[in-house]
Amino acid sequence: MAPSEGVYMTDAETETPDVLVLRNGTHGMPVEQYAAAIRERLPNTTVELARTPAQERAAIENARFVTGMTLDEDLLSAAANLEVFACAYAGTGHLPLDTLEQRHVTVTNASGVHGPNIGEHVLGAILRFARCFHVGARQQRRREWRHYKAHELQGSTVTIVGLGAIGQAVCERLEPFGVETIGVRYSPEKGGPTDEVLGFDGEAFDETLARTDYLVLACPLTETTRGLVDHEAFVTIDPDAVLINIARGPVVDTDALVDALRSNWIRGASLDVTDPEPLPEDHPLWTFENVQITPHNAGHTPKYYERLADIVAENVRRVADDPSATLENQVMP
C-alpha cells in the first residue's frame, strides 16, 4: 500500500523523510489521520509517521521538519538536524522553548485551527444561560411543566478577553445577535473586531467588568492573565453576569469563583477549563446547578487534522522555496 493511502513508513523505507509526524494524537483521533491529511496535500513529499518511541528516536535523528503535539528534551536531544517543529497545539508553553531557541529551531503552532468549533462552543454556552436551558433541563428531568424566567441576548454586553483567532471567531458569531462587544488585548492600539478595544489597565478593565453581561476568557495564560478574574473582579462584575472560560483554568481564581457562586455575585459559569484540571470528583464546582462543566472539550472538532494539515503543508512548501522564509503561525524565532 502506498504512503498516500495512510500507512506510516518504516525506517527501512525512508531514512530521512521530508516531514516526520510524531506518534501522539489528540481528541481521541488516530494520528494516522493527521499523517494522511498531510500526504494528501503534499503528494510529492515523503511523510513518515513514527508509531513507536524507538521509531521516533530513529527517524528524528536526521529529520529537518517535524510535527507533533509535543517534543520533550530527551527526544529533542536526538534531533541533530531539526530546523522546524510544527506544534499541533495552539499553545507552545509545554515545549522546551529555551532549548529550541538555542538550537535555532523555527517553531509554529496551530493557531486558527480551533476558531470555528470553540466559537460555536462559546455561543452555545451564552445561549444556554440567556434562555436558561439548564433550568428547563432540570425541570424536564423532574417532569415539571412550570414556566421559568429567561433572558434575552440581544442588547447584552459581551466582553472577550483575548482577540486572537478564537476571540475573533467568537466575535464573528455574535455579530447577528445585536450585542455590544468589548475586546481586551495586550495591544489595544491594534484595534479589533469588537465595538470597543481596551488593554489590561486595572481601572479600564474594572469599568468594563461593571457593565459586562457575559465575560468570555479566550486569552493565553501569562503573568498578566494568571488570576485575572479574582475576588476583586467578582465583587466588581455585574451580579447578573455569566463567566465563560475556554482559555486556561488559572486565568480564574478557583476559590474566588466558588465564593462568588455561593454568594450570588454572578449568575453562572461555563467552564471548559479548570484549576486544578482534571477537576477532582469531590470539588464543589461540580455541585452548582448554574455551572456548566465540559472536560476541556471545546477544542474538539472532526476537522482538526484537516485544518492543521493545511498549515503544515503550506509551511513545507515555503521552506522548500526559501529556507529562510517566514512561516505561517511562526512563534519563534
Tab-separated table of C-alpha atoms in Angstrom:
chain	number	residue	atom	x	y	z
A	1	MET	CA	0.000	0.000	0.000
A	2	ALA	CA	1.406	3.415	-0.923
A	3	PRO	CA	2.159	6.081	1.689
A	4	SER	CA	-0.633	8.276	0.313
A	5	GLU	CA	-3.120	5.653	1.453
A	6	GLY	CA	-2.407	6.437	5.085
A	7	VAL	CA	0.110	3.801	6.207
A	8	TYR	CA	3.163	5.002	8.113
A	9	MET	CA	6.557	4.342	6.646
A	10	THR	CA	9.197	2.347	8.498
A	11	ASP	CA	12.844	3.273	8.877
A	12	ALA	CA	13.687	0.773	6.178
A	13	GLU	CA	11.519	2.651	3.690
A	14	THR	CA	12.952	6.104	4.343
A	15	GLU	CA	15.927	7.264	6.348
A	16	THR	CA	15.250	10.995	6.075
A	17	PRO	CA	11.593	11.917	5.474
A	18	ASP	CA	10.650	15.372	4.260
A	19	VAL	CA	8.109	15.549	7.097
A	20	LEU	CA	8.159	13.480	10.279
A	21	VAL	CA	4.914	13.078	12.239
A	22	LEU	CA	5.301	12.095	15.901
A	23	ARG	CA	3.066	9.441	17.431
A	24	ASN	CA	0.864	11.362	19.906
A	25	GLY	CA	-2.623	12.162	18.652
A	26	THR	CA	-5.289	14.354	20.242
A	27	HIS	CA	-9.022	14.426	20.977
A	28	GLY	CA	-9.159	10.640	20.639
A	29	MET	CA	-8.494	10.798	16.899
A	30	PRO	CA	-5.872	8.441	15.420
A	31	VAL	CA	-2.713	10.293	14.459
A	32	GLU	CA	-2.730	8.282	11.226
A	33	GLN	CA	-5.457	10.660	10.068
A	34	TYR	CA	-3.117	13.609	10.547
A	35	ALA	CA	-0.322	11.988	8.538
A	36	ALA	CA	-2.771	11.033	5.799
A	37	ALA	CA	-4.086	14.606	5.606
A	38	ILE	CA	-0.553	15.953	5.144
A	39	ARG	CA	0.203	13.357	2.445
A	40	GLU	CA	-2.981	14.289	0.608
A	41	ARG	CA	-1.820	17.907	0.435
A	42	LEU	CA	1.782	17.045	-0.411
A	43	PRO	CA	1.598	14.077	-2.800
A	44	ASN	CA	5.203	14.509	-3.929
A	45	THR	CA	6.591	14.750	-0.406
A	46	THR	CA	7.779	11.925	1.835
A	47	VAL	CA	5.755	11.937	5.063
A	48	GLU	CA	6.735	9.438	7.752
A	49	LEU	CA	4.650	8.601	10.805
A	50	ALA	CA	6.684	7.227	13.696
A	51	ARG	CA	4.345	4.986	15.688
A	52	THR	CA	6.660	3.845	18.492
A	53	PRO	CA	9.187	5.592	20.756
A	54	ALA	CA	12.011	3.751	19.019
A	55	GLN	CA	10.807	4.827	15.572
A	56	GLU	CA	10.520	8.425	16.759
A	57	ARG	CA	14.049	8.466	18.079
A	58	ALA	CA	15.489	6.860	14.964
A	59	ALA	CA	13.549	8.980	12.491
A	60	ILE	CA	14.113	12.328	14.194
A	61	GLU	CA	17.890	11.994	14.068
A	62	ASN	CA	18.116	13.415	10.544
A	63	ALA	CA	14.650	14.948	10.178
A	64	ARG	CA	14.505	18.651	9.362
A	65	PHE	CA	10.740	19.246	9.507
A	66	VAL	CA	8.893	17.587	12.402
A	67	THR	CA	5.300	17.981	13.561
A	68	GLY	CA	3.516	16.694	16.627
A	69	MET	CA	1.644	17.539	19.801
A	70	THR	CA	4.726	17.688	21.976
A	71	LEU	CA	8.503	17.381	21.880
A	72	ASP	CA	10.393	16.734	25.081
A	73	GLU	CA	14.035	17.455	25.875
A	74	ASP	CA	15.041	13.826	25.528
A	75	LEU	CA	13.652	13.409	22.018
A	76	LEU	CA	14.915	16.844	21.013
A	77	SER	CA	18.438	15.817	22.028
A	78	ALA	CA	18.331	13.155	19.307
A	79	ALA	CA	17.269	15.630	16.595
A	80	ALA	CA	20.608	16.536	15.103
A	81	ASN	CA	19.308	18.418	12.050
A	82	LEU	CA	15.948	19.780	13.185
A	83	GLU	CA	15.036	23.071	11.507
A	84	VAL	CA	11.249	23.361	12.000
A	85	PHE	CA	8.946	21.980	14.664
A	86	ALA	CA	5.266	22.421	13.783
A	87	CYS	CA	3.430	22.149	17.089
A	88	ALA	CA	-0.017	20.646	16.644
A	89	TYR	CA	-1.418	22.680	19.535
A	90	ALA	CA	-2.163	26.395	19.626
A	91	GLY	CA	-0.233	26.720	22.883
A	92	THR	CA	3.510	26.106	22.982
A	93	GLY	CA	4.211	26.598	26.681
A	94	HIS	CA	4.681	22.847	27.166
A	95	LEU	CA	7.623	22.768	24.741
A	96	PRO	CA	11.319	23.180	25.688
A	97	LEU	CA	11.308	26.631	24.092
A	98	ASP	CA	14.653	27.734	25.534
A	99	THR	CA	16.420	24.729	24.052
A	100	LEU	CA	14.629	25.131	20.736
A	101	GLU	CA	15.697	28.762	20.623
A	102	GLN	CA	19.291	27.841	21.425
A	103	ARG	CA	19.172	25.304	18.623
A	104	HIS	CA	17.747	27.963	16.238
A	105	VAL	CA	14.717	25.776	15.522
A	106	THR	CA	11.736	27.565	13.990
A	107	VAL	CA	8.522	26.805	15.894
A	108	THR	CA	4.983	27.169	14.532
A	109	ASN	CA	1.662	26.486	16.217
A	110	ALA	CA	-1.923	25.543	15.391
A	111	SER	CA	-3.423	28.995	15.898
A	112	GLY	CA	-6.702	29.348	13.999
A	113	VAL	CA	-7.464	25.635	13.876
A	114	HIS	CA	-9.894	25.944	16.794
A	115	GLY	CA	-11.696	29.111	15.706
A	116	PRO	CA	-14.975	27.652	14.359
A	117	ASN	CA	-15.516	24.933	16.957
A	118	ILE	CA	-14.589	26.960	20.040
A	119	GLY	CA	-16.546	29.903	18.669
A	120	GLU	CA	-19.600	27.651	18.459
A	121	HIS	CA	-18.922	26.286	21.956
A	122	VAL	CA	-18.892	29.805	23.415
A	123	LEU	CA	-22.021	30.811	21.524
A	124	GLY	CA	-23.796	27.694	22.772
A	125	ALA	CA	-22.807	28.453	26.367
A	126	ILE	CA	-24.036	32.035	26.092
A	127	LEU	CA	-27.379	30.953	24.627
A	128	ARG	CA	-27.726	28.267	27.302
A	129	PHE	CA	-27.608	30.887	30.025
A	130	ALA	CA	-29.537	33.513	28.067
A	131	ARG	CA	-32.512	31.208	27.550
A	132	CYS	CA	-31.937	29.260	30.791
A	133	PHE	CA	-31.851	25.887	29.058
A	134	HIS	CA	-30.205	24.428	32.173
A	135	VAL	CA	-33.337	25.299	34.163
A	136	GLY	CA	-35.543	23.706	31.501
A	137	ALA	CA	-33.393	20.571	31.506
A	138	ARG	CA	-33.651	20.273	35.275
A	139	GLN	CA	-37.422	20.624	35.162
A	140	GLN	CA	-37.639	18.095	32.337
A	141	ARG	CA	-35.778	15.545	34.445
A	142	ARG	CA	-38.339	16.168	37.184
A	143	ARG	CA	-41.240	16.133	34.687
A	144	GLU	CA	-42.285	19.592	35.850
A	145	TRP	CA	-44.403	21.671	33.439
A	146	ARG	CA	-43.737	25.043	35.011
A	147	HIS	CA	-42.785	28.353	33.410
A	148	TYR	CA	-39.477	29.910	34.375
A	149	LYS	CA	-37.838	33.278	33.723
A	150	ALA	CA	-35.317	33.632	30.908
A	151	HIS	CA	-33.172	36.390	29.415
A	152	GLU	CA	-32.547	37.969	26.021
A	153	LEU	CA	-29.109	38.010	24.469
A	154	GLN	CA	-29.976	40.981	22.289
A	155	GLY	CA	-28.808	44.224	23.861
A	156	SER	CA	-26.312	42.467	26.154
A	157	THR	CA	-22.669	43.419	26.564
A	158	VAL	CA	-20.166	40.637	25.847
A	159	THR	CA	-16.559	41.188	26.887
A	160	ILE	CA	-14.000	38.993	25.142
A	161	VAL	CA	-10.599	38.802	26.829
A	162	GLY	CA	-8.155	37.851	24.086
A	163	LEU	CA	-8.633	38.811	20.459
A	164	GLY	CA	-6.587	36.105	18.785
A	165	ALA	CA	-8.094	33.683	16.290
A	166	ILE	CA	-10.514	32.265	18.875
A	167	GLY	CA	-11.600	35.633	20.235
A	168	GLN	CA	-12.201	36.882	16.710
A	169	ALA	CA	-14.227	33.752	15.881
A	170	VAL	CA	-16.401	34.360	18.944
A	171	CYS	CA	-16.949	37.973	17.909
A	172	GLU	CA	-17.924	36.977	14.360
A	173	ARG	CA	-20.529	34.532	15.639
A	174	LEU	CA	-22.033	37.113	17.981
A	175	GLU	CA	-22.499	39.689	15.232
A	176	PRO	CA	-26.075	38.705	14.216
A	177	PHE	CA	-27.335	38.778	17.826
A	178	GLY	CA	-27.404	42.527	18.357
A	179	VAL	CA	-24.936	42.649	21.248
A	180	GLU	CA	-22.321	45.204	22.227
A	181	THR	CA	-18.839	43.700	22.249
A	182	ILE	CA	-15.765	44.807	24.166
A	183	GLY	CA	-12.345	43.321	23.412
A	184	VAL	CA	-9.450	43.182	25.861
A	185	ARG	CA	-5.953	42.663	24.480
A	186	TYR	CA	-2.311	43.453	25.237
A	187	SER	CA	-2.045	45.965	22.391
A	188	PRO	CA	-5.356	47.823	22.209
A	189	GLU	CA	-3.869	50.239	19.679
A	190	LYS	CA	-4.114	47.398	17.146
A	191	GLY	CA	-7.894	47.566	17.360
A	192	GLY	CA	-10.057	44.567	16.634
A	193	PRO	CA	-13.475	43.330	15.511
A	194	THR	CA	-15.232	44.370	18.743
A	195	ASP	CA	-17.138	47.636	19.230
A	196	GLU	CA	-14.531	48.727	21.788
A	197	VAL	CA	-10.976	47.591	22.425
A	198	LEU	CA	-9.017	48.210	25.603
A	199	GLY	CA	-5.980	46.902	27.416
A	200	PHE	CA	-5.440	45.211	30.766
A	201	ASP	CA	-5.154	48.525	32.616
A	202	GLY	CA	-6.769	47.983	36.002
A	203	GLU	CA	-9.202	50.895	36.056
A	204	ALA	CA	-10.418	50.414	32.469
A	205	PHE	CA	-10.801	46.664	32.976
A	206	ASP	CA	-12.769	47.188	36.204
A	207	GLU	CA	-15.127	49.602	34.488
A	208	THR	CA	-15.680	47.042	31.756
A	209	LEU	CA	-16.486	44.306	34.272
A	210	ALA	CA	-19.092	46.529	35.875
A	211	ARG	CA	-21.106	46.653	32.628
A	212	THR	CA	-20.463	43.142	31.338
A	213	ASP	CA	-23.240	40.573	30.930
A	214	TYR	CA	-21.090	37.761	29.515
A	215	LEU	CA	-17.354	37.570	30.213
A	216	VAL	CA	-15.563	35.312	27.723
A	217	LEU	CA	-11.977	34.343	28.524
A	218	ALA	CA	-10.092	33.419	25.344
A	219	CYS	CA	-6.590	34.562	26.280
A	220	PRO	CA	-3.305	32.727	26.777
A	221	LEU	CA	-2.065	32.065	30.302
A	222	THR	CA	0.634	34.634	31.083
A	223	GLU	CA	1.853	36.525	34.117
A	224	THR	CA	-0.689	39.210	33.234
A	225	THR	CA	-3.675	36.884	32.880
A	226	ARG	CA	-2.914	34.431	35.702
A	227	GLY	CA	-5.542	35.072	38.360
A	228	LEU	CA	-7.037	37.872	36.248
A	229	VAL	CA	-10.558	37.046	37.429
A	230	ASP	CA	-10.045	37.115	41.179
A	231	HIS	CA	-12.037	38.078	44.259
A	232	GLU	CA	-11.992	41.785	43.388
A	233	ALA	CA	-13.148	41.037	39.843
A	234	PHE	CA	-16.109	39.021	41.123
A	235	VAL	CA	-17.068	41.810	43.511
A	236	THR	CA	-16.872	44.316	40.638
A	237	ILE	CA	-18.656	42.381	37.897
A	238	ASP	CA	-22.384	42.756	37.410
A	239	PRO	CA	-24.110	40.111	39.579
A	240	ASP	CA	-26.235	39.110	36.592
A	241	ALA	CA	-23.120	38.305	34.544
A	242	VAL	CA	-22.006	34.889	33.313
A	243	LEU	CA	-18.370	33.764	33.141
A	244	ILE	CA	-17.264	31.595	30.199
A	245	ASN	CA	-13.720	30.232	30.367
A	246	ILE	CA	-12.253	28.464	27.332
A	247	ALA	CA	-8.754	29.856	27.984
A	248	ARG	CA	-6.825	28.184	30.801
A	249	GLY	CA	-8.007	27.298	34.298
A	250	PRO	CA	-5.582	29.525	36.246
A	251	VAL	CA	-6.868	32.669	34.493
A	252	VAL	CA	-9.633	32.390	37.112
A	253	ASP	CA	-9.000	32.176	40.854
A	254	THR	CA	-10.946	28.999	41.602
A	255	ASP	CA	-11.531	29.705	45.294
A	256	ALA	CA	-12.812	33.181	44.409
A	257	LEU	CA	-15.129	31.644	41.788
A	258	VAL	CA	-16.607	29.219	44.321
A	259	ASP	CA	-17.143	32.088	46.769
A	260	ALA	CA	-18.779	34.184	44.032
A	261	LEU	CA	-21.179	31.376	43.139
A	262	ARG	CA	-22.079	30.749	46.766
A	263	SER	CA	-22.612	34.468	47.341
A	264	ASN	CA	-24.626	35.007	44.118
A	265	TRP	CA	-22.075	37.531	42.857
A	266	ILE	CA	-22.506	36.079	39.338
A	267	ARG	CA	-25.396	34.381	37.567
A	268	GLY	CA	-23.396	31.362	36.488
A	269	ALA	CA	-20.308	29.991	34.791
A	270	SER	CA	-19.418	27.797	31.828
A	271	LEU	CA	-16.043	26.160	32.373
A	272	ASP	CA	-14.242	24.168	29.716
A	273	VAL	CA	-11.020	24.526	31.696
A	274	THR	CA	-10.472	24.445	35.443
A	275	ASP	CA	-7.768	24.824	38.053
A	276	PRO	CA	-6.976	22.135	39.033
A	277	GLU	CA	-7.517	20.082	35.900
A	278	PRO	CA	-8.917	17.467	35.738
A	279	LEU	CA	-11.395	18.727	38.311
A	280	PRO	CA	-11.391	16.339	41.329
A	281	GLU	CA	-14.583	14.373	41.865
A	282	ASP	CA	-15.168	15.982	45.262
A	283	HIS	CA	-14.660	19.574	44.098
A	284	PRO	CA	-17.550	21.933	44.978
A	285	LEU	CA	-17.779	23.263	41.406
A	286	TRP	CA	-19.487	20.001	40.412
A	287	THR	CA	-22.372	20.747	42.761
A	288	PHE	CA	-23.641	24.069	41.365
A	289	GLU	CA	-26.661	23.837	39.058
A	290	ASN	CA	-25.676	27.162	37.452
A	291	VAL	CA	-22.221	25.867	36.441
A	292	GLN	CA	-21.660	24.085	33.144
A	293	ILE	CA	-18.510	21.952	33.097
A	294	THR	CA	-17.033	20.358	29.982
A	295	PRO	CA	-13.758	18.373	30.162
A	296	HIS	CA	-11.502	20.700	28.118
A	297	ASN	CA	-13.604	19.642	25.160
A	298	ALA	CA	-14.288	22.922	23.339
A	299	GLY	CA	-11.295	22.255	21.109
A	300	HIS	CA	-12.707	19.030	19.708
A	301	THR	CA	-13.620	19.095	16.041
A	302	PRO	CA	-13.610	16.331	13.414
A	303	LYS	CA	-11.803	18.804	11.129
A	304	TYR	CA	-8.859	19.369	13.489
A	305	TYR	CA	-6.289	17.399	11.489
A	306	GLU	CA	-7.564	18.771	8.184
A	307	ARG	CA	-7.098	22.386	9.251
A	308	LEU	CA	-3.761	21.609	10.863
A	309	ALA	CA	-2.528	19.839	7.733
A	310	ASP	CA	-3.354	22.945	5.682
A	311	ILE	CA	-0.946	24.987	7.817
A	312	VAL	CA	1.792	22.365	7.809
A	313	ALA	CA	1.588	21.746	4.057
A	314	GLU	CA	1.814	25.460	3.315
A	315	ASN	CA	4.892	25.776	5.516
A	316	VAL	CA	6.571	22.767	3.933
A	317	ARG	CA	6.128	24.490	0.562
A	318	ARG	CA	7.530	27.750	1.907
A	319	VAL	CA	10.601	26.045	3.332
A	320	ALA	CA	11.169	24.225	0.052
A	321	ASP	CA	11.020	27.515	-1.870
A	322	ASP	CA	13.049	29.546	0.630
A	323	PRO	CA	14.594	28.023	3.792
A	324	SER	CA	14.687	31.489	5.396
A	325	ALA	CA	11.042	32.328	4.676
A	326	THR	CA	8.694	33.418	7.447
A	327	LEU	CA	6.230	30.614	8.119
A	328	GLU	CA	2.513	30.682	8.796
A	329	ASN	CA	1.813	30.741	12.555
A	330	GLN	CA	5.515	31.166	13.308
A	331	VAL	CA	6.000	31.841	17.024
A	332	MET	CA	9.812	31.710	17.225
A	333	PRO	CA	12.389	32.808	16.474
